[in-house]
PDB file of C-alpha atoms and ligand atoms in Angstrom:
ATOM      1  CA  UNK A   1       0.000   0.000   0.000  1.00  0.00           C
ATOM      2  CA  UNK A   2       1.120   3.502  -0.938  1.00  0.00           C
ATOM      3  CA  UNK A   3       1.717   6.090   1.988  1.00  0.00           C
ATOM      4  CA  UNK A   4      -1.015   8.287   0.041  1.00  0.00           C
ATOM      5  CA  UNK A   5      -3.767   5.300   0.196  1.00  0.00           C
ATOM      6  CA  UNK A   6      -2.953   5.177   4.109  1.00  0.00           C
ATOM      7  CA  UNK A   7      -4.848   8.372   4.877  1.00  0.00           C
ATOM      8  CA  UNK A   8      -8.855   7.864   4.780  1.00  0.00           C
ATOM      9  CA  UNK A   9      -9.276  11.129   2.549  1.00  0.00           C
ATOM     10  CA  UNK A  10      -7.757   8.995  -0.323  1.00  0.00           C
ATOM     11  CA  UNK A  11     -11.499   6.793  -0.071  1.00  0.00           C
ATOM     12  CA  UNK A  12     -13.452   9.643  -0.477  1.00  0.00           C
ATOM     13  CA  UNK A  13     -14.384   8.228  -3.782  1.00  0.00           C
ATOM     14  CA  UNK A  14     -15.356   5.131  -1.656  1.00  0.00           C
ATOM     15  CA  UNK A  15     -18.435   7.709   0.445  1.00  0.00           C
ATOM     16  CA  UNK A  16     -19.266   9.145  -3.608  1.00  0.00           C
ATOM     17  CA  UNK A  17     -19.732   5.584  -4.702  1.00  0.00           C
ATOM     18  CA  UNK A  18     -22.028   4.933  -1.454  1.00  0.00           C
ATOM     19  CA  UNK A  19     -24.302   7.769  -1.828  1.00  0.00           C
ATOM     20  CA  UNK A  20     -24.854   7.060  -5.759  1.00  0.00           C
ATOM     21  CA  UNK A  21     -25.826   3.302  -4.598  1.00  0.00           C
ATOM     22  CA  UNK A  22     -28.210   5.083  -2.252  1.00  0.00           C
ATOM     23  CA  UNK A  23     -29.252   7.288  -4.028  1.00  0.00           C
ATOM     24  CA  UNK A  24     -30.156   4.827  -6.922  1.00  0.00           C
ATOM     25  CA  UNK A  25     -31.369   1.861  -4.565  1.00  0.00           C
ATOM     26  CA  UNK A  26     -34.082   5.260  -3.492  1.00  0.00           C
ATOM     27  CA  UNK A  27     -35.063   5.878  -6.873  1.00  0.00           C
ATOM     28  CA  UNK A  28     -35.738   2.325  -7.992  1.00  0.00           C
ATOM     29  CA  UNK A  29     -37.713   1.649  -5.062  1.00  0.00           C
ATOM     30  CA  UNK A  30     -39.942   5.069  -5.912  1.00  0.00           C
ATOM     31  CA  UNK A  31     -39.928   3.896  -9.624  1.00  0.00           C
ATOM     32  CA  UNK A  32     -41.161   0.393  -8.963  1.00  0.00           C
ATOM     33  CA  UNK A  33     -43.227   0.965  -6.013  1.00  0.00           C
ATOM     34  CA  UNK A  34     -41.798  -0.263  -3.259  1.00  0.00           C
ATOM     35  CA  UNK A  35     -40.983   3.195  -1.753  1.00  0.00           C
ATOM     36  CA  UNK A  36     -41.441   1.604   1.837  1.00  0.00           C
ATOM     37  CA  UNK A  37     -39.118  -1.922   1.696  1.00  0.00           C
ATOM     38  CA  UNK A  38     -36.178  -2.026   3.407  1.00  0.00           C
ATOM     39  CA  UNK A  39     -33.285  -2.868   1.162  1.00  0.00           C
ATOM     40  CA  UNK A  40     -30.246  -3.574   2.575  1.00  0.00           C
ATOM     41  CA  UNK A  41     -26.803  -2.995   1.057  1.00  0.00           C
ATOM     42  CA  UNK A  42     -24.367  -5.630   0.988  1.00  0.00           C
ATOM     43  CA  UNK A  43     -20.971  -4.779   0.670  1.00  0.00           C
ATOM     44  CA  UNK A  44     -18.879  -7.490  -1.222  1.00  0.00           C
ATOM     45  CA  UNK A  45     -15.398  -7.401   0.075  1.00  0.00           C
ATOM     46  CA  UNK A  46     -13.138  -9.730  -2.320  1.00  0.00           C
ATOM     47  CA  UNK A  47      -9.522  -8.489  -2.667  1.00  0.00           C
ATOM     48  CA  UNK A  48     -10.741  -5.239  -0.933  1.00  0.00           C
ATOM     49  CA  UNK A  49      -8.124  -3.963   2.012  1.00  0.00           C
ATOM     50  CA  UNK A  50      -9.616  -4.007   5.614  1.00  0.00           C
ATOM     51  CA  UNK A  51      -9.057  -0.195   5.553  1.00  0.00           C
ATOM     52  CA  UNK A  52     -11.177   0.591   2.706  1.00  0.00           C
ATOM     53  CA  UNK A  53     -13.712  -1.996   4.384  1.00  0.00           C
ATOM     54  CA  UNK A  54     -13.648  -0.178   7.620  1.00  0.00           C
ATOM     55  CA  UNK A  55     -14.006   3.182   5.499  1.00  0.00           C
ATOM     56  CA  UNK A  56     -17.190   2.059   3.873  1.00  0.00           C
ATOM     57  CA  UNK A  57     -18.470   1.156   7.102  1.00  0.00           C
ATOM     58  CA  UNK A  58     -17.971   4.382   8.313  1.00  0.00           C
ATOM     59  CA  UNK A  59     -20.273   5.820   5.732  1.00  0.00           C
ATOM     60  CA  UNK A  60     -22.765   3.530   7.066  1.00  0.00           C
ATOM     61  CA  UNK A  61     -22.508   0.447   5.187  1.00  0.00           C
ATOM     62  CA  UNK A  62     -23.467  -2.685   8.163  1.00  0.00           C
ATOM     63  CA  UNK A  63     -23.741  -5.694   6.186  1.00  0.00           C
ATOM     64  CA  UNK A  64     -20.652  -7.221   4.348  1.00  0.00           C
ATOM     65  CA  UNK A  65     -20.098 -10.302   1.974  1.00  0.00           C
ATOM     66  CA  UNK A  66     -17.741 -12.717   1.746  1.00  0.00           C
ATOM     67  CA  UNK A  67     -16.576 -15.628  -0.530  1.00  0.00           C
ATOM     68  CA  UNK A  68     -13.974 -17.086   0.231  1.00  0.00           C
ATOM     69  CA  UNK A  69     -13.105 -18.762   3.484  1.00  0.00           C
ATOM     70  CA  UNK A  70      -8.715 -18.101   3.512  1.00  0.00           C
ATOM     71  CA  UNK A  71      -9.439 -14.800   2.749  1.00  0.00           C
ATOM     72  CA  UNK A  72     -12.174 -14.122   5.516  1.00  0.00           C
ATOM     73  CA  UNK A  73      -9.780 -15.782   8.197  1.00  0.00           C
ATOM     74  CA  UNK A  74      -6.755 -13.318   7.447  1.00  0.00           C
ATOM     75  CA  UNK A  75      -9.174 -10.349   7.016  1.00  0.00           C
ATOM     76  CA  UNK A  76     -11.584 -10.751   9.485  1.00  0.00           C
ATOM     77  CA  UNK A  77     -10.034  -9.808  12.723  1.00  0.00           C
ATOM     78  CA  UNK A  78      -9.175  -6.111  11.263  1.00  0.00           C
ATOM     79  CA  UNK A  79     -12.687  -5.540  10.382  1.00  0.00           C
ATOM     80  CA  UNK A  80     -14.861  -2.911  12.379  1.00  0.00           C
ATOM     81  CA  UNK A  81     -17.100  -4.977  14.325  1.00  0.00           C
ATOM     82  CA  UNK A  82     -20.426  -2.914  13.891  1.00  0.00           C
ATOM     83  CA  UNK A  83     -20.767  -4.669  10.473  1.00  0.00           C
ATOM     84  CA  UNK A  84     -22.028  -8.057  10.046  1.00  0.00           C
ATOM     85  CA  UNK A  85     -21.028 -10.106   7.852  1.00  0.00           C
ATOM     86  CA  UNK A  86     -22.493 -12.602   5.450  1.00  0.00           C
ATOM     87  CA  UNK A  87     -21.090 -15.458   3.607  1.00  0.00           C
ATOM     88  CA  UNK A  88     -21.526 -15.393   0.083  1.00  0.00           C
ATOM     89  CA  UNK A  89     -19.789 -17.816  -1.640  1.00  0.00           C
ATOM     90  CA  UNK A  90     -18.968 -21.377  -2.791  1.00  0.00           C
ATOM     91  CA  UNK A  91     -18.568 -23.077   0.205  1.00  0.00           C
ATOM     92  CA  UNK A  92     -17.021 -26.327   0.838  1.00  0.00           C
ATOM     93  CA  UNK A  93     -18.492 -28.638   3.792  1.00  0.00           C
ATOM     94  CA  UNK A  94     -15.202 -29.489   4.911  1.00  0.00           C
ATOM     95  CA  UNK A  95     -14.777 -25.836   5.613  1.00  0.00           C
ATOM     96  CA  UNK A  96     -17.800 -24.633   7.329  1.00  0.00           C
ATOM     97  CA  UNK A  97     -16.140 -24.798  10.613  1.00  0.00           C
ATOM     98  CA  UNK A  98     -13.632 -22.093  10.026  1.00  0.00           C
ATOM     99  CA  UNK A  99     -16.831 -19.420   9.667  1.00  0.00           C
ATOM    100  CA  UNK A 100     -19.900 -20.837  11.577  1.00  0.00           C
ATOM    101  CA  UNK A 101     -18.934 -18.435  14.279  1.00  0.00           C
ATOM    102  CA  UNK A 102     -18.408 -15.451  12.515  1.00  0.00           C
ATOM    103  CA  UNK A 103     -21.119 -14.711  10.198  1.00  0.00           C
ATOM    104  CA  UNK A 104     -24.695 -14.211  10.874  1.00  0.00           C
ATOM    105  CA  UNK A 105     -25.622 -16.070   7.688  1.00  0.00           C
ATOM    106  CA  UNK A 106     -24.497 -18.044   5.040  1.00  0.00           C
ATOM    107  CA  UNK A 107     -26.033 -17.142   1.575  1.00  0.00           C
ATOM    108  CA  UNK A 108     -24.782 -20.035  -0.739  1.00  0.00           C
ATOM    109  CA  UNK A 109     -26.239 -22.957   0.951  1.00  0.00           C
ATOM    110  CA  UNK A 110     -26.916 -25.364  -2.338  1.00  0.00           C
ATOM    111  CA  UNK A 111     -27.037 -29.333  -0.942  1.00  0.00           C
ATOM    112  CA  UNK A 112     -28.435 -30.939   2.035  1.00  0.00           C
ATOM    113  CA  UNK A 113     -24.796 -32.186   2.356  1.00  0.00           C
ATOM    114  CA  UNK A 114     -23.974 -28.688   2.968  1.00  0.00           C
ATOM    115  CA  UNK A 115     -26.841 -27.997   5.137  1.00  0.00           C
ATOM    116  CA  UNK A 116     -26.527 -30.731   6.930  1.00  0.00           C
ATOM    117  CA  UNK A 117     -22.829 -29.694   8.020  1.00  0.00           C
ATOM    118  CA  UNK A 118     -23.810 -26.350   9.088  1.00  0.00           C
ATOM    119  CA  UNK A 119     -26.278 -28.047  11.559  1.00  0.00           C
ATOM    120  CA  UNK A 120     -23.610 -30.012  12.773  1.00  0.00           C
ATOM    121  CA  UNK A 121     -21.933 -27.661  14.031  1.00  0.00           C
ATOM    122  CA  UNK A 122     -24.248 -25.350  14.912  1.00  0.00           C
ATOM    123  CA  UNK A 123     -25.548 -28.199  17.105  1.00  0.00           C
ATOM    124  CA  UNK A 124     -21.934 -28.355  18.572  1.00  0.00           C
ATOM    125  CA  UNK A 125     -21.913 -24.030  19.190  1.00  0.00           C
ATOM    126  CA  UNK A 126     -25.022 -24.192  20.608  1.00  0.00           C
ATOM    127  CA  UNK A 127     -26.447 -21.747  17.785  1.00  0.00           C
ATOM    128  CA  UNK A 128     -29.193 -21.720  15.248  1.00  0.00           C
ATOM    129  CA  UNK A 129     -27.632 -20.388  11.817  1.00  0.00           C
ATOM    130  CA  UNK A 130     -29.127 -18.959   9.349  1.00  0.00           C
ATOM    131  CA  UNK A 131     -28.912 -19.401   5.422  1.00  0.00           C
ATOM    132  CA  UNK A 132     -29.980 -18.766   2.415  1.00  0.00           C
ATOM    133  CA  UNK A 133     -30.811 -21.278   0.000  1.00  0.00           C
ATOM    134  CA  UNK A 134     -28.506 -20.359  -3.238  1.00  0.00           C
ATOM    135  CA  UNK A 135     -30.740 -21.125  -6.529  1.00  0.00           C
ATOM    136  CA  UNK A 136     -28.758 -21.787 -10.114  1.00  0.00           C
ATOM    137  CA  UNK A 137     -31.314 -19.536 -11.805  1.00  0.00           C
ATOM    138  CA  UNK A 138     -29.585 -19.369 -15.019  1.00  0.00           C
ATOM    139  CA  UNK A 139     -29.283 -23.188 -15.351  1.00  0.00           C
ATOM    140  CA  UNK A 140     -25.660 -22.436 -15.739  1.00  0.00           C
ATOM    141  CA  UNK A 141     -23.120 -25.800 -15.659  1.00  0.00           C
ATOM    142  CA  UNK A 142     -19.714 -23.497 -13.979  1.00  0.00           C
ATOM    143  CA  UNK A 143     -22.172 -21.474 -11.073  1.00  0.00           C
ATOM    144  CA  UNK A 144     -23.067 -23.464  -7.919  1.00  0.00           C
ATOM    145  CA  UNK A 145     -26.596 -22.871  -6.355  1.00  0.00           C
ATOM    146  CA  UNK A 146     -29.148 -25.935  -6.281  1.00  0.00           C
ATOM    147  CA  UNK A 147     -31.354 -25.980  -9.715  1.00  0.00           C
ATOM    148  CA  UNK A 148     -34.541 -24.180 -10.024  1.00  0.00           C
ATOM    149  CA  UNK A 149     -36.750 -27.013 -10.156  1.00  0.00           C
ATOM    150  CA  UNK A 150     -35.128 -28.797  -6.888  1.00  0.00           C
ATOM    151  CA  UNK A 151     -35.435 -25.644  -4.829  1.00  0.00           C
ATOM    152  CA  UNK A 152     -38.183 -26.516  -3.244  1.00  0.00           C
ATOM    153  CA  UNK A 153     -37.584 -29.920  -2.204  1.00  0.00           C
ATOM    154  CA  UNK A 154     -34.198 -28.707  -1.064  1.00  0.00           C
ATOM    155  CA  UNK A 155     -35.706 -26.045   1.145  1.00  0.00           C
ATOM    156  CA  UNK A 156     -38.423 -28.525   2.955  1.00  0.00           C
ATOM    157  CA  UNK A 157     -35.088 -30.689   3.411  1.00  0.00           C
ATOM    158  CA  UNK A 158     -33.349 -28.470   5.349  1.00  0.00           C
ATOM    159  CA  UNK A 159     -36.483 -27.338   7.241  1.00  0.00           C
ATOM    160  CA  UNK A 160     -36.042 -30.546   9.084  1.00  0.00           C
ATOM    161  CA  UNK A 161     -32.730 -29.774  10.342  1.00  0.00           C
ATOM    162  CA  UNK A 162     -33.321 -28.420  14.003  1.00  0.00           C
ATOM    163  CA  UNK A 163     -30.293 -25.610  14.101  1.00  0.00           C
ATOM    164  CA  UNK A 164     -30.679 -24.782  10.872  1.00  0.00           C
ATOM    165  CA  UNK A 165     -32.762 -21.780   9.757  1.00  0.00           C
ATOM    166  CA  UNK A 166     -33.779 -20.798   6.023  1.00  0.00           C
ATOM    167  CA  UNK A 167     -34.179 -16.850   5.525  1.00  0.00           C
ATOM    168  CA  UNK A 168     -34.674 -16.474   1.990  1.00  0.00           C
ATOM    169  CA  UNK A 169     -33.183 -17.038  -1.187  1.00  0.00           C
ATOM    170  CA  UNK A 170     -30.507 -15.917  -3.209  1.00  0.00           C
ATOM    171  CA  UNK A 171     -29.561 -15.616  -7.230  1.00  0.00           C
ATOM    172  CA  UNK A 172     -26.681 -15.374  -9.706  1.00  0.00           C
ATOM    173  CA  UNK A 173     -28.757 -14.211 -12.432  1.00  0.00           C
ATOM    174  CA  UNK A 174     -26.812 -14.156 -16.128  1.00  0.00           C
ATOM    175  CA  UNK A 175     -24.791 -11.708 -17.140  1.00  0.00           C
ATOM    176  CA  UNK A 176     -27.414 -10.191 -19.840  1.00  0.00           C
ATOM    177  CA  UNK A 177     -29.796 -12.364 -18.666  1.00  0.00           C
ATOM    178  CA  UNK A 178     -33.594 -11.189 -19.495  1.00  0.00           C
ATOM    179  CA  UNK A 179     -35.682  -9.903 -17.099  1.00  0.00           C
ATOM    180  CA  UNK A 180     -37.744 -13.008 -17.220  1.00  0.00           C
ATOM    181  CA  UNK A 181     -35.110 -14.671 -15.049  1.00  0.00           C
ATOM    182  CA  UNK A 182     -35.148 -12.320 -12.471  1.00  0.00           C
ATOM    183  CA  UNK A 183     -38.905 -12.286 -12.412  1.00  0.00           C
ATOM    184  CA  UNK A 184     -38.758 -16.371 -12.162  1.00  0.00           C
ATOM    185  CA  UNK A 185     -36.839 -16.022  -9.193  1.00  0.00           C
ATOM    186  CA  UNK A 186     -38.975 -13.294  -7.571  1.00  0.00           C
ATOM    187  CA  UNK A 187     -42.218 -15.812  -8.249  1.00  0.00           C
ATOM    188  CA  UNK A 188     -40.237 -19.006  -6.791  1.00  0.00           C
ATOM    189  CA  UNK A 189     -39.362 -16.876  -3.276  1.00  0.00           C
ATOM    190  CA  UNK A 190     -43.176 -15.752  -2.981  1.00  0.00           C
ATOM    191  CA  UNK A 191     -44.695 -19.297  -3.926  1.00  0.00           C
ATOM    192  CA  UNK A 192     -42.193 -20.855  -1.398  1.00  0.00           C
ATOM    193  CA  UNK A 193     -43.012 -17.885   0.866  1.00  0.00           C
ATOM    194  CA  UNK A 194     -46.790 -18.725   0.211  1.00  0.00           C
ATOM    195  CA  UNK A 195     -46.203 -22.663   1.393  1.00  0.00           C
ATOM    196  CA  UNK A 196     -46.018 -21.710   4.757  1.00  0.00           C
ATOM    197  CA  UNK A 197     -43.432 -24.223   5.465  1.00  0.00           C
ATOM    198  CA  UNK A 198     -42.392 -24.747   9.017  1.00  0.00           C
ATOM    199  CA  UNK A 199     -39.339 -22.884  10.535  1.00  0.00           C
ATOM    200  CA  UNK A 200     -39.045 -21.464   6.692  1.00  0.00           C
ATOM    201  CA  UNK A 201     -39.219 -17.707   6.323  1.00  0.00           C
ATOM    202  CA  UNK A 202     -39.074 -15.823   2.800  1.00  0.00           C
ATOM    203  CA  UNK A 203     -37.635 -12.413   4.582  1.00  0.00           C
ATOM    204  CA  UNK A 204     -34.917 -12.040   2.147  1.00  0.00           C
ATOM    205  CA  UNK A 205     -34.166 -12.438  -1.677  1.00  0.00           C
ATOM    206  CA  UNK A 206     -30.102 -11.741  -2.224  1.00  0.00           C
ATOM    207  CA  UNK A 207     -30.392 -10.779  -6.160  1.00  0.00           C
ATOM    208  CA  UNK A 208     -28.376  -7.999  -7.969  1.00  0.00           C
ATOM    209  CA  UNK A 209     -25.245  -7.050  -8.273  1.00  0.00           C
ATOM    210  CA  UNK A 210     -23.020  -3.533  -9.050  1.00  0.00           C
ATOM    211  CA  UNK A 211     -24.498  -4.538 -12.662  1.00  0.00           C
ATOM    212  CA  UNK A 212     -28.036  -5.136 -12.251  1.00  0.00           C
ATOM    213  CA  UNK A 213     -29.041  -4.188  -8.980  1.00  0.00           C
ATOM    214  CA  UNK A 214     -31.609  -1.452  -9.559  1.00  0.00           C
ATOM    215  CA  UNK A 215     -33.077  -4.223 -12.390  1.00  0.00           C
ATOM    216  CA  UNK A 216     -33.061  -6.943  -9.504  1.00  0.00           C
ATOM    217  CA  UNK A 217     -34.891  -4.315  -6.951  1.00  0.00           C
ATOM    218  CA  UNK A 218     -37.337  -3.926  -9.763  1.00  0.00           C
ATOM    219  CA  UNK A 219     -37.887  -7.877  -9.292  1.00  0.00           C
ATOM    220  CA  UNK A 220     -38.288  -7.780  -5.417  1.00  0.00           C
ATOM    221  CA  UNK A 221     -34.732  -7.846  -4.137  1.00  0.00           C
ATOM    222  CA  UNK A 222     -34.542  -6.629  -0.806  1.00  0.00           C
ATOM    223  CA  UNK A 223     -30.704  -7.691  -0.849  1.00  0.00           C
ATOM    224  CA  UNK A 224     -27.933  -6.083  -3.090  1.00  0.00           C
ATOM    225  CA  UNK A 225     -24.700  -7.400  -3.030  1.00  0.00           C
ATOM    226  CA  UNK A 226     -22.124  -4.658  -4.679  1.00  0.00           C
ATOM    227  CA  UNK A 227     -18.378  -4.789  -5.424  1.00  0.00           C
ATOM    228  CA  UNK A 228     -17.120  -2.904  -7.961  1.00  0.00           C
ATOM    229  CA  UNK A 229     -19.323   0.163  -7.955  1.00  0.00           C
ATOM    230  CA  UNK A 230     -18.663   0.729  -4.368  1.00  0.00           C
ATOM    231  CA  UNK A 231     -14.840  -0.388  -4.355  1.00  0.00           C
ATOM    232  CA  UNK A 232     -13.658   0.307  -7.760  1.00  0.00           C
ATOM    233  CA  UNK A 233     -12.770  -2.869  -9.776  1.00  0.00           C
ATOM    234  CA  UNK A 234     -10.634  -5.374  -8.644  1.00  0.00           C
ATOM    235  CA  UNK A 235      -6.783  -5.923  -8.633  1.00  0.00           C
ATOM    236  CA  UNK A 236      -7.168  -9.470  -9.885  1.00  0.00           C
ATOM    237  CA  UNK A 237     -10.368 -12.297 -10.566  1.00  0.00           C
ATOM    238  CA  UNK A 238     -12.446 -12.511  -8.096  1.00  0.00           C
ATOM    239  CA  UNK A 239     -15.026 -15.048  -8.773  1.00  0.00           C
TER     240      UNK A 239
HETATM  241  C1  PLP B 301     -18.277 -10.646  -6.451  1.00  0.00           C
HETATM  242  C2  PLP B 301     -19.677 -10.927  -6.064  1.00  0.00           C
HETATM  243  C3  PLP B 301     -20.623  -9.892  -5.983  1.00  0.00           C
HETATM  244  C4  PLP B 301     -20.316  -8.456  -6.348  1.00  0.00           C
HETATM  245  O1  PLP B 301     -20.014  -8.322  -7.689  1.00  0.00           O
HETATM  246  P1  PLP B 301     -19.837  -6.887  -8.364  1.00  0.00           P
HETATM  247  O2  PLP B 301     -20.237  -7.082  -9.769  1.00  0.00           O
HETATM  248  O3  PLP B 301     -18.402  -6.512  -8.205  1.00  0.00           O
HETATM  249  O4  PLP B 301     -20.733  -5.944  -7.651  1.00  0.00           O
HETATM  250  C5  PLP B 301     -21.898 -10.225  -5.573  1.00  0.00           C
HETATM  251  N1  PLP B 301     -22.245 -11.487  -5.242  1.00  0.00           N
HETATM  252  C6  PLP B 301     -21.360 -12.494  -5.299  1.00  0.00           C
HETATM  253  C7  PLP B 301     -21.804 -13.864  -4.920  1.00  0.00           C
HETATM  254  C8  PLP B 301     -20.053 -12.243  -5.716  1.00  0.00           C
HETATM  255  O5  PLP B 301     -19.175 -13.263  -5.771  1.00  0.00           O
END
């Protein structure tokens, strides 16, 4: 890191990036009528520097997103503590046990296998965790998530598990995807919402990224999960 980057006036463009994300998440929810949903923005942390994390949280941001497990472990204990934080990514079972007890929920849960670990040990802390059930909207063969048509099953599956607690649902939608997708996902979260399932709740659809956000708002997100438009882009891939 440069001397220059050390000093927190070098983020400003960090707090100009946050209020345009505000300020669009506002007018999205005036132009598609949802002018009284909360909507909660998630920011995505990959390859970001704890500094520019704690910066954004600062402006107010109290909900971050991670994906991947090394790079939570040497991050996390530098991050502001006010935040929570979210998992958000491909997770291996074998690894659940080096997050259970520091994020408040894990987004990507895509197998029973998976689910079944994080009961495990939530058994073991004493805890109830909560997740998200990832869905592979755009029936794509390289993204995880469970496919569309199994959702439901998968969700009524891990409604059995006792420490275990489903939230919502959350979406990958293609890269210049139609809007049809996005719609199909908002329909699946109310008709599983609708089934009344037992210890289920639909409180939260994760949908939209920096590139589609105010699009997946218009298709009842009430969870944005942004990277590059609130960072700047990133130093190297970060899948
Ligand atoms: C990287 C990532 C994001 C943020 O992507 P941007 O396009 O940079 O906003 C959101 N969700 C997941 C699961 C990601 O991996």
């Amino acid at each position: 890191m440069s001397p220059l980057e050390n000093s927190s006036g070098n983020f400003q463009y960090i707090l100009e990036n946050y209020k345009e994300i505000c300020y669009n998440v506002e007018n999205a929810k005036a132009k598609y009528a949802r002018p009284d949903d909360n909507i909660q923005i998630m920011a995505v942390t990959k390859t970001v520097e704890p500094e520019k994390i704690n910066f954004a949280i600062k402006q107010g941001i109290n909900l971050l997103g991670e994906n991947r497990v090394q790079e939570f472990i040497s991050k996390k204990n530098l991050y502001d503590k006010s935040a929570q934080v979210h998992f958000i990514g491909h997770l291996q079972t074998n690894k659940v046990k080096y997050i259970i007890n520091d994020v408040s929920l894990i987004q990507s849960v895509d197998s029973f296998k998976l689910a079944s670990e994080i009961n495990r040990l939530a058994v073991k802390n004493n805890k109830t965790m909560d997740v998200l059930v990832e869905v592979n909207v755009g029936d794509e063969a390289t993204k995880s998530g469970v496919a569309f048509n199994e959702c439901v099953e998968l969700v009524k599956s891990i409604s059995q598990l006792e420490n275990v607690s489903v939230k919502g649902l959350m979406a990958i939608p293609p890269i210049g995807c139609g809007e049809d997708v996005f719609e199909k996902m908002h329909e699946l979260y109310q008709s599983i919402g609708e089934m009344n399932i037992k210890g289920v709740n639909m409180d939260i659809l994760s949908m939209g990224m920096s590139g589609d956000y105010e699009l997946a708002i218009k298709h009842g997100s009430n969870l944005v999960r942004i990277g590059t438009k609130l960072f700047g882009a990133r130093k190297y891939f970060g899948g």
